[in-house]
């Protein structure tokens, strides 16, 4: 069914057909159009709803104009193809309208296109055809143009169709309607080969023309020769300029470029503005449509043509064009009448000639013979001179208008224009319009490069001193909003770029207080929200919270990176538990990390050796190149002394930041926010080498170094370890010096000096020294020749230090040097000469071999194993064993105070080995009982001997000849070591009689046999000393133990032996605590409490192990022992605990 508009169009065509009588529209001639075409034009004008067909219609008008052209063209093609109506009504959507029109000729189609300014519509339908049929249609167009009468509007139509073909499809208008698709489909159906086409082929018609093989379909050839044929009909300068501009651009894009020519955006903007300024002077209104078409023209002029020539060479084409130019030049048509006010076509021609000349200069072989080249270039240069256009500069006003329009309407290349818009300071001076465009088109600026330009512009406005505060705040908010909308990857790029501009972002210089206050409020609010919402959420919610928190931090960091990082550091260190969240946030924002590259270490060996002697000032200068985060942490540490918990949070925070994490979601590459070498260079090297004049205490520096060395950094297998960026040999030397100091930590320091390290950090120092040595040793082993000088330098430095330090650096030089030990050690140890050599040391004279031996046992497990296996001792000679045991007692007394906890544990292991192998003779006397108990103590002989040995050592150490060795801290350390040994003995005893998990009485009844009746009459334990009993009572092969004893043993519960051993340990500990200066050693007090607690647990679990009388005696005995304590509080607590030792059998 036809609608009103269709009926109007039908009536118009029928009326025109009547005007042709006795002929018809099917046979009308070109010169008759003016008479018969008026009804059709009036109908089209009425349908399109406009006064002039040449005006700018709305979308409905464009659609109807396209429909009219399509229907008329298909009507013509249907007649030429002699289509069957029975097929058409089913296949053609426009069948109703098409059949309502009378038969028409090609004259009607082409004159309708010309009269309605529909060249772009005609070209869009041409682009739906394959090139052979397109060439055929273009030839028919040319034939029509050349038929009488030929006027300028015929040439204009031809040139417009040519240029529209070169511009190609309008991507921004593609998909507005399906008319072109339908036209292509109908053309395909009408072709003789339609049956062989698939449905998908409708989008691009595969229609062959019988008289023009596909291989000879050359659109450019047709157009160039058509222009040549109609040269006599070009009668105005404007038409000459347009003809030459279109043809030269066609040659340039078809022959001389094979990819899009990228024009710098600023240059492109200037060209566009010149064109638009010229067109404005010609009474064209600056509008989005005008700019869009100008951009399409520019795009077509710099993009390779889709119509590649097949029948024409560049030289042939240039020859035709130059001949045309010379022809028109001879007729005086190539002269600009008013050079001060050139028209659009003259400017376009100038651009085309300049592009072609530049391309010909770059590809001289493209034209052919030298004579031809020179002729062409001479003609083109003469053409430029005849134009003689002045240099035109567009105003900032026009530039701003054009760019704003492109951005607002998302025209071609708008993102690059947005980048230009953001960077132009002169445009930013137009505050309101510039800000308005920015605010309304934020999405156009969401590229990190554009945002960086915008940030630079904002910085200039903020620092100009004359900026409007409210506008600055508004611009800062807009910029932050744009940043917040970026992807995480682009946010990190923008953050890195912002750091490159200024570490303080927009606040690098003096900024109005109102702007600063607004940011501080946002900063505080962001971190308050993060801290308050950082816990108590599910995994999914936590990930969401983390993403939100990272976005909040990124937003404030973009405005002021330093302030944001300071807040991160403050929260991580001073808010309990916040270090993990802050680390996760920063790991999502690697753009805030300032990481430096690795230098070639092979070139730094010489410098590293000298670096060991660098001054503190030079070290501090090196810090200035560190990342912003490290500087923020340094300032925070200098400003406030950290508590132990705050130091722990700082360590964990930096440890997490050094941990490699995935660079992005789904990526395998791992990277650290903070490189371990950076932490070492900033917090460790300057502080350890400053010797007490540093902001970070040495213990924290050591902990940071240990944390850094513990991080597993994934790098290429061939790349050197990151430690090589940290002056490893000077660092090893500094650590060795510090270890040397710990060996004399109980000596009185010089007046005004302080000890940098306590014994508590000695283990950490050894661990760090060993770990670093292993890493450096591996690098040295991989390339010994590069490190030989540094290796010898380090070894020579060790001569100044204690001989034991060299063993911690054994992983560095490996087999390069022998193990050097005091010569006295070689007298007590059988060590091979090829691996060991002696040193003549003043402190190690004759008789000090066992002292050196014990010091070696403390150094490492492997060295201890060597010392034990190589010990020279003839156990078959009692005097040798006796002398060895006495000497070992003295050596142990000298060694104990200077042992760290790990060294002491290692030494205890060696002592147990010596005792169990009977190489160390320790007599055990029952000093705390009156009579020999009828118990089998063989299974506890090692524990009792070790306890007695330690008692003898403490007796010597606390004696008058040695008590002055140690300071108060030294005695406290000795107490800790002794209590550590006591706990070790207690654990050993506890392991031999595990307490039952439940049902103590039942277990007791099943484990302990019935007690003999005579047990109650056994002598009670008293604090009165008995005569010393030989240690043979404790040996397994002792002949003193009778058969009766064996019978008694079978009836005696093992718990009785445990109680006896615990009572002896309690007495030893109390004895030592009373002897030690001060008598208030808390570790020993706690050890006593632990012994009493276990004693009580045994009595409870095994009621028959102690009778009421015995428990009463024990309580009295223990109370008497504790009466010797000076500390009343400790005494009261112990006696209260002793009072609870009541036998369950009572």
PDB file of N, CA, C and O in Angstrom, residues 2-19 25 36 38-40 43 47 97 100-102:
ATOM      1  N   UNK A   2       0.519   2.181  -0.880  1.00  0.00           N
ATOM      2  CA  UNK A   2       1.304   3.407  -0.978  1.00  0.00           C
ATOM      3  C   UNK A   2       0.787   4.434   0.023  1.00  0.00           C
ATOM      4  O   UNK A   2      -0.421   4.535   0.242  1.00  0.00           O
ATOM      5  N   UNK A   3       1.701   5.212   0.587  1.00  0.00           N
ATOM      6  CA  UNK A   3       1.313   6.295   1.478  1.00  0.00           C
ATOM      7  C   UNK A   3       1.162   7.594   0.686  1.00  0.00           C
ATOM      8  O   UNK A   3       1.289   7.617  -0.557  1.00  0.00           O
ATOM      9  N   UNK A   4       0.932   8.662   1.401  1.00  0.00           N
ATOM     10  CA  UNK A   4       0.681   9.969   0.756  1.00  0.00           C
ATOM     11  C   UNK A   4       1.873  10.412  -0.081  1.00  0.00           C
ATOM     12  O   UNK A   4       1.720  10.874  -1.224  1.00  0.00           O
ATOM     13  N   UNK A   5       3.094  10.294   0.479  1.00  0.00           N
ATOM     14  CA  UNK A   5       4.283  10.740  -0.243  1.00  0.00           C
ATOM     15  C   UNK A   5       4.508   9.907  -1.498  1.00  0.00           C
ATOM     16  O   UNK A   5       4.905  10.432  -2.556  1.00  0.00           O
ATOM     17  N   UNK A   6       4.300   8.599  -1.386  1.00  0.00           N
ATOM     18  CA  UNK A   6       4.462   7.736  -2.554  1.00  0.00           C
ATOM     19  C   UNK A   6       3.470   8.113  -3.649  1.00  0.00           C
ATOM     20  O   UNK A   6       3.818   8.156  -4.845  1.00  0.00           O
ATOM     21  N   UNK A   7       2.236   8.388  -3.240  1.00  0.00           N
ATOM     22  CA  UNK A   7       1.204   8.787  -4.215  1.00  0.00           C
ATOM     23  C   UNK A   7       1.582  10.104  -4.878  1.00  0.00           C
ATOM     24  O   UNK A   7       1.379  10.294  -6.095  1.00  0.00           O
ATOM     25  N   UNK A   8       2.120  11.042  -4.082  1.00  0.00           N
ATOM     26  CA  UNK A   8       2.536  12.335  -4.635  1.00  0.00           C
ATOM     27  C   UNK A   8       3.642  12.140  -5.655  1.00  0.00           C
ATOM     28  O   UNK A   8       3.631  12.766  -6.736  1.00  0.00           O
ATOM     29  N   UNK A   9       4.598  11.270  -5.340  1.00  0.00           N
ATOM     30  CA  UNK A   9       5.701  11.014  -6.261  1.00  0.00           C
ATOM     31  C   UNK A   9       5.199  10.346  -7.537  1.00  0.00           C
ATOM     32  O   UNK A   9       5.607  10.701  -8.658  1.00  0.00           O
ATOM     33  N   UNK A  10       4.257   9.396  -7.381  1.00  0.00           N
ATOM     34  CA  UNK A  10       3.697   8.713  -8.549  1.00  0.00           C
ATOM     35  C   UNK A  10       2.988   9.707  -9.479  1.00  0.00           C
ATOM     36  O   UNK A  10       3.173   9.696 -10.693  1.00  0.00           O
ATOM     37  N   UNK A  11       2.195  10.591  -8.846  1.00  0.00           N
ATOM     38  CA  UNK A  11       1.473  11.581  -9.642  1.00  0.00           C
ATOM     39  C   UNK A  11       2.403  12.495 -10.402  1.00  0.00           C
ATOM     40  O   UNK A  11       2.140  12.859 -11.564  1.00  0.00           O
ATOM     41  N   UNK A  12       3.504  12.881  -9.764  1.00  0.00           N
ATOM     42  CA  UNK A  12       4.475  13.772 -10.407  1.00  0.00           C
ATOM     43  C   UNK A  12       5.094  13.108 -11.627  1.00  0.00           C
ATOM     44  O   UNK A  12       5.264  13.731 -12.688  1.00  0.00           O
ATOM     45  N   UNK A  13       5.474  11.850 -11.489  1.00  0.00           N
ATOM     46  CA  UNK A  13       6.074  11.149 -12.629  1.00  0.00           C
ATOM     47  C   UNK A  13       5.071  10.959 -13.769  1.00  0.00           C
ATOM     48  O   UNK A  13       5.425  11.081 -14.946  1.00  0.00           O
ATOM     49  N   UNK A  14       3.820  10.652 -13.394  1.00  0.00           N
ATOM     50  CA  UNK A  14       2.801  10.477 -14.432  1.00  0.00           C
ATOM     51  C   UNK A  14       2.554  11.796 -15.162  1.00  0.00           C
ATOM     52  O   UNK A  14       2.373  11.830 -16.400  1.00  0.00           O
ATOM     53  N   UNK A  15       2.564  12.908 -14.406  1.00  0.00           N
ATOM     54  CA  UNK A  15       2.373  14.206 -15.027  1.00  0.00           C
ATOM     55  C   UNK A  15       3.527  14.539 -15.963  1.00  0.00           C
ATOM     56  O   UNK A  15       3.322  15.044 -17.090  1.00  0.00           O
ATOM     57  N   UNK A  16       4.744  14.264 -15.534  1.00  0.00           N
ATOM     58  CA  UNK A  16       5.911  14.499 -16.386  1.00  0.00           C
ATOM     59  C   UNK A  16       5.842  13.630 -17.635  1.00  0.00           C
ATOM     60  O   UNK A  16       6.245  14.059 -18.731  1.00  0.00           O
ATOM     61  N   UNK A  17       5.349  12.403 -17.479  1.00  0.00           N
ATOM     62  CA  UNK A  17       5.237  11.506 -18.626  1.00  0.00           C
ATOM     63  C   UNK A  17       4.264  12.070 -19.655  1.00  0.00           C
ATOM     64  O   UNK A  17       4.484  11.982 -20.872  1.00  0.00           O
ATOM     65  N   UNK A  18       3.168  12.700 -19.154  1.00  0.00           N
ATOM     66  CA  UNK A  18       2.193  13.304 -20.068  1.00  0.00           C
ATOM     67  C   UNK A  18       2.803  14.499 -20.796  1.00  0.00           C
ATOM     68  O   UNK A  18       2.497  14.767 -21.963  1.00  0.00           O
ATOM     69  N   UNK A  19       3.683  15.220 -20.044  1.00  0.00           N
ATOM     70  CA  UNK A  19       4.320  16.391 -20.670  1.00  0.00           C
ATOM     71  C   UNK A  19       5.234  15.985 -21.822  1.00  0.00           C
ATOM     72  O   UNK A  19       5.631  16.834 -22.625  1.00  0.00           O
ATOM     73  N   UNK A  25       8.805   9.414 -20.865  1.00  0.00           N
ATOM     74  CA  UNK A  25      10.003   9.578 -20.023  1.00  0.00           C
ATOM     75  C   UNK A  25      11.075   8.559 -20.385  1.00  0.00           C
ATOM     76  O   UNK A  25      12.260   8.774 -20.101  1.00  0.00           O
ATOM     77  N   UNK A  36      10.040  18.940 -18.773  1.00  0.00           N
ATOM     78  CA  UNK A  36       9.235  17.833 -18.238  1.00  0.00           C
ATOM     79  C   UNK A  36       9.584  17.493 -16.782  1.00  0.00           C
ATOM     80  O   UNK A  36       8.831  16.775 -16.128  1.00  0.00           O
ATOM     81  N   UNK A  38       9.957  19.503 -14.079  1.00  0.00           N
ATOM     82  CA  UNK A  38       9.485  20.355 -12.994  1.00  0.00           C
ATOM     83  C   UNK A  38       8.511  19.655 -12.052  1.00  0.00           C
ATOM     84  O   UNK A  38       8.610  19.801 -10.828  1.00  0.00           O
ATOM     85  N   UNK A  39       7.488  18.903 -12.537  1.00  0.00           N
ATOM     86  CA  UNK A  39       6.577  18.222 -11.608  1.00  0.00           C
ATOM     87  C   UNK A  39       7.316  17.282 -10.653  1.00  0.00           C
ATOM     88  O   UNK A  39       6.988  17.205  -9.464  1.00  0.00           O
ATOM     89  N   UNK A  40       8.328  16.585 -11.184  1.00  0.00           N
ATOM     90  CA  UNK A  40       9.090  15.648 -10.331  1.00  0.00           C
ATOM     91  C   UNK A  40       9.858  16.416  -9.258  1.00  0.00           C
ATOM     92  O   UNK A  40       9.847  16.045  -8.074  1.00  0.00           O
ATOM     93  N   UNK A  43       7.566  17.722  -6.549  1.00  0.00           N
ATOM     94  CA  UNK A  43       7.107  16.652  -5.661  1.00  0.00           C
ATOM     95  C   UNK A  43       8.200  16.284  -4.656  1.00  0.00           C
ATOM     96  O   UNK A  43       7.938  16.111  -3.462  1.00  0.00           O
ATOM     97  N   UNK A  47       7.968  16.632  -0.647  1.00  0.00           N
ATOM     98  CA  UNK A  47       8.163  15.458   0.224  1.00  0.00           C
ATOM     99  C   UNK A  47       9.292  15.718   1.217  1.00  0.00           C
ATOM    100  O   UNK A  47       9.208  15.382   2.406  1.00  0.00           O
ATOM    101  N   UNK A  97       6.135   0.824  -5.157  1.00  0.00           N
ATOM    102  CA  UNK A  97       6.454   2.175  -5.608  1.00  0.00           C
ATOM    103  C   UNK A  97       7.083   2.143  -6.998  1.00  0.00           C
ATOM    104  O   UNK A  97       6.785   2.981  -7.853  1.00  0.00           O
ATOM    105  N   UNK A 100       4.630   1.607  -9.793  1.00  0.00           N
ATOM    106  CA  UNK A 100       3.649   2.694  -9.959  1.00  0.00           C
ATOM    107  C   UNK A 100       4.173   3.810 -10.838  1.00  0.00           C
ATOM    108  O   UNK A 100       3.421   4.681 -11.272  1.00  0.00           O
ATOM    109  N   UNK A 101       5.511   3.802 -11.083  1.00  0.00           N
ATOM    110  CA  UNK A 101       6.111   4.850 -11.909  1.00  0.00           C
ATOM    111  C   UNK A 101       6.141   4.414 -13.362  1.00  0.00           C
ATOM    112  O   UNK A 101       6.289   3.220 -13.676  1.00  0.00           O
ATOM    113  N   UNK A 102       6.052   5.376 -14.266  1.00  0.00           N
ATOM    114  CA  UNK A 102       6.180   5.042 -15.691  1.00  0.00           C
ATOM    115  C   UNK A 102       7.621   4.685 -16.019  1.00  0.00           C
ATOM    116  O   UNK A 102       8.533   4.932 -15.236  1.00  0.00           O
TER     117      UNK A 102
END
